[in-house]
Amino acid sequence: MNLNSGGGIIAAVVNPTAEGRLEYFDRAYLLWDGNGVITYFQSEPPPLEQMAHHEILLRENRVVLPGLIDLHTHLPQYEFAGIGTDELLPWLERYTYPQEARFCDDKLAEKASAAFFQSCLKNGTTTVVAYLAPFLPAAHTAFAAAEKANLRAYLGLTLMDRNVPATLVTSVAQAERNLVELLQHYHGKGKLQLVVTPRFAMSCSPDLLSLCGEFSRAHNLFLQTHISENPTEIAETLRLFPNCKSYAAVYDSHGCLHERTLLGHGIHLSEEEIALIRERAAVIVHCPLSNTFLGSGIMPYQRYRAQGLRLGLGSDVAAGYALSMLFEARQMVEVSKLLSRFSGKDERANMEQAIFQATLGNALALERPDLGSFALGKRADLIVIDDSLCDPLLGMARNAYHTLPERLSRIFYRGHPDMVREALVDGKVVFAAGS
Ligand SMILES: [Zn+2]
């Protein structure tokens, strides 16, 4: 394709709206310019002259969605996704820390990083926010692999200086040097962004948390960490920070709670903590697959939403055992039904909300209103799904359930990553199944 020419696609399209609903187009025409900016999106065809110099992809039996956005995951853990059944703290000791330690091997880090970003795209994720291993060379390798994969990557070297094996410790002074180096090398370069990443309060000294708070504010960076995932973790955090009234107050008192803070989990927060997080406009990232896998609990998504909290959705690999944000969205709906049953209150989320959250909702949490849905001026990040692969033996041709909402529902509940046939970022194909 000529670099200056635009592109386009003709397909069935599902488009999230700012109100949190989905619009369904049985056949839509989506065009973008040579920079990947959307110039036309309608169910009616554009004038022929507008299509000139555009390479148009005809995908009439496919369903197109905006590229999925994963707001919380861990690159070095992908290799052991689906393994282990402990609760959080023993699971970290037994699986996570030894696995992350393996990333001091440059060859392993290189291979695993390339595989991780390819897997993101294969699962339909075109924007990913990920924790990296706690070694500077492995972080360089990961940024390089993300750049090569051509997806949007918000990445952070995981910082820890206590309560973890000695090989994983980074001193406060070294952490600052590492952050400066990564900021200069990668932040804002192409589709790469640096995220300040203290793992969680338990593994960070007060000085390390203060550095993270200050550095993220000084450079206007996102900060990602975990909060209130497991009762034992909460008790241990409060023991380590005796002057803080709550887990949220630990982060707040070290400058780590702001509008670019992404807090994984937030399952067991008190009303006081909810008020504090809302006031700071930080985002709580729901990770329902992980929360069921480690038996951590169920985050009350609908209640938090009604309370005005900013929310996100993430795979949290490897405690989340799948990299697919469609799986994650489905789990968000399923656990909300269980929560409703047990709480006696209506806390159910539905498919439309969950798909909105995995696309436009996560884009807004990431301050990227140009992503997550299709409209003039937005980026052409999209995935192409072949829903006939839900059940190849049954086939779609003889199936009576073929309206677009029915097809989407089948993708949502019976989908698997192999159904994602293509992923485009900025209008360029960055993943094509079988190629
Ligand atoms: Zn996590």
PDB file of N, CA and C and ligand atoms in Angstrom, residues 72 74 226 265 316, ligand 1:
ATOM      1  N   HIS A  72      -4.708  -3.570  32.413  1.00  0.00           N
ATOM      2  CA  HIS A  72      -3.885  -4.093  33.518  1.00  0.00           C
ATOM      3  C   HIS A  72      -3.447  -5.520  33.194  1.00  0.00           C
ATOM      4  N   HIS A  74       0.404  -8.308  33.073  1.00  0.00           N
ATOM      5  CA  HIS A  74       1.815  -8.483  33.460  1.00  0.00           C
ATOM      6  C   HIS A  74       2.532  -9.297  32.388  1.00  0.00           C
ATOM      7  N   HIS A 226      -1.406  -1.942  42.535  1.00  0.00           N
ATOM      8  CA  HIS A 226      -2.526  -2.774  42.987  1.00  0.00           C
ATOM      9  C   HIS A 226      -3.059  -2.226  44.309  1.00  0.00           C
ATOM     10  N   HIS A 265      -7.757  -3.895  40.883  1.00  0.00           N
ATOM     11  CA  HIS A 265      -8.617  -4.645  41.819  1.00  0.00           C
ATOM     12  C   HIS A 265      -9.571  -3.774  42.650  1.00  0.00           C
ATOM     13  N   ASP A 316      -5.145  -8.859  33.840  1.00  0.00           N
ATOM     14  CA  ASP A 316      -4.296  -9.258  34.964  1.00  0.00           C
ATOM     15  C   ASP A 316      -3.681 -10.645  34.777  1.00  0.00           C
TER      16      ASP A 316
HETATM   17 ZN    ZN B   1      -1.863  -7.339  38.550  1.00  0.00          ZN
END
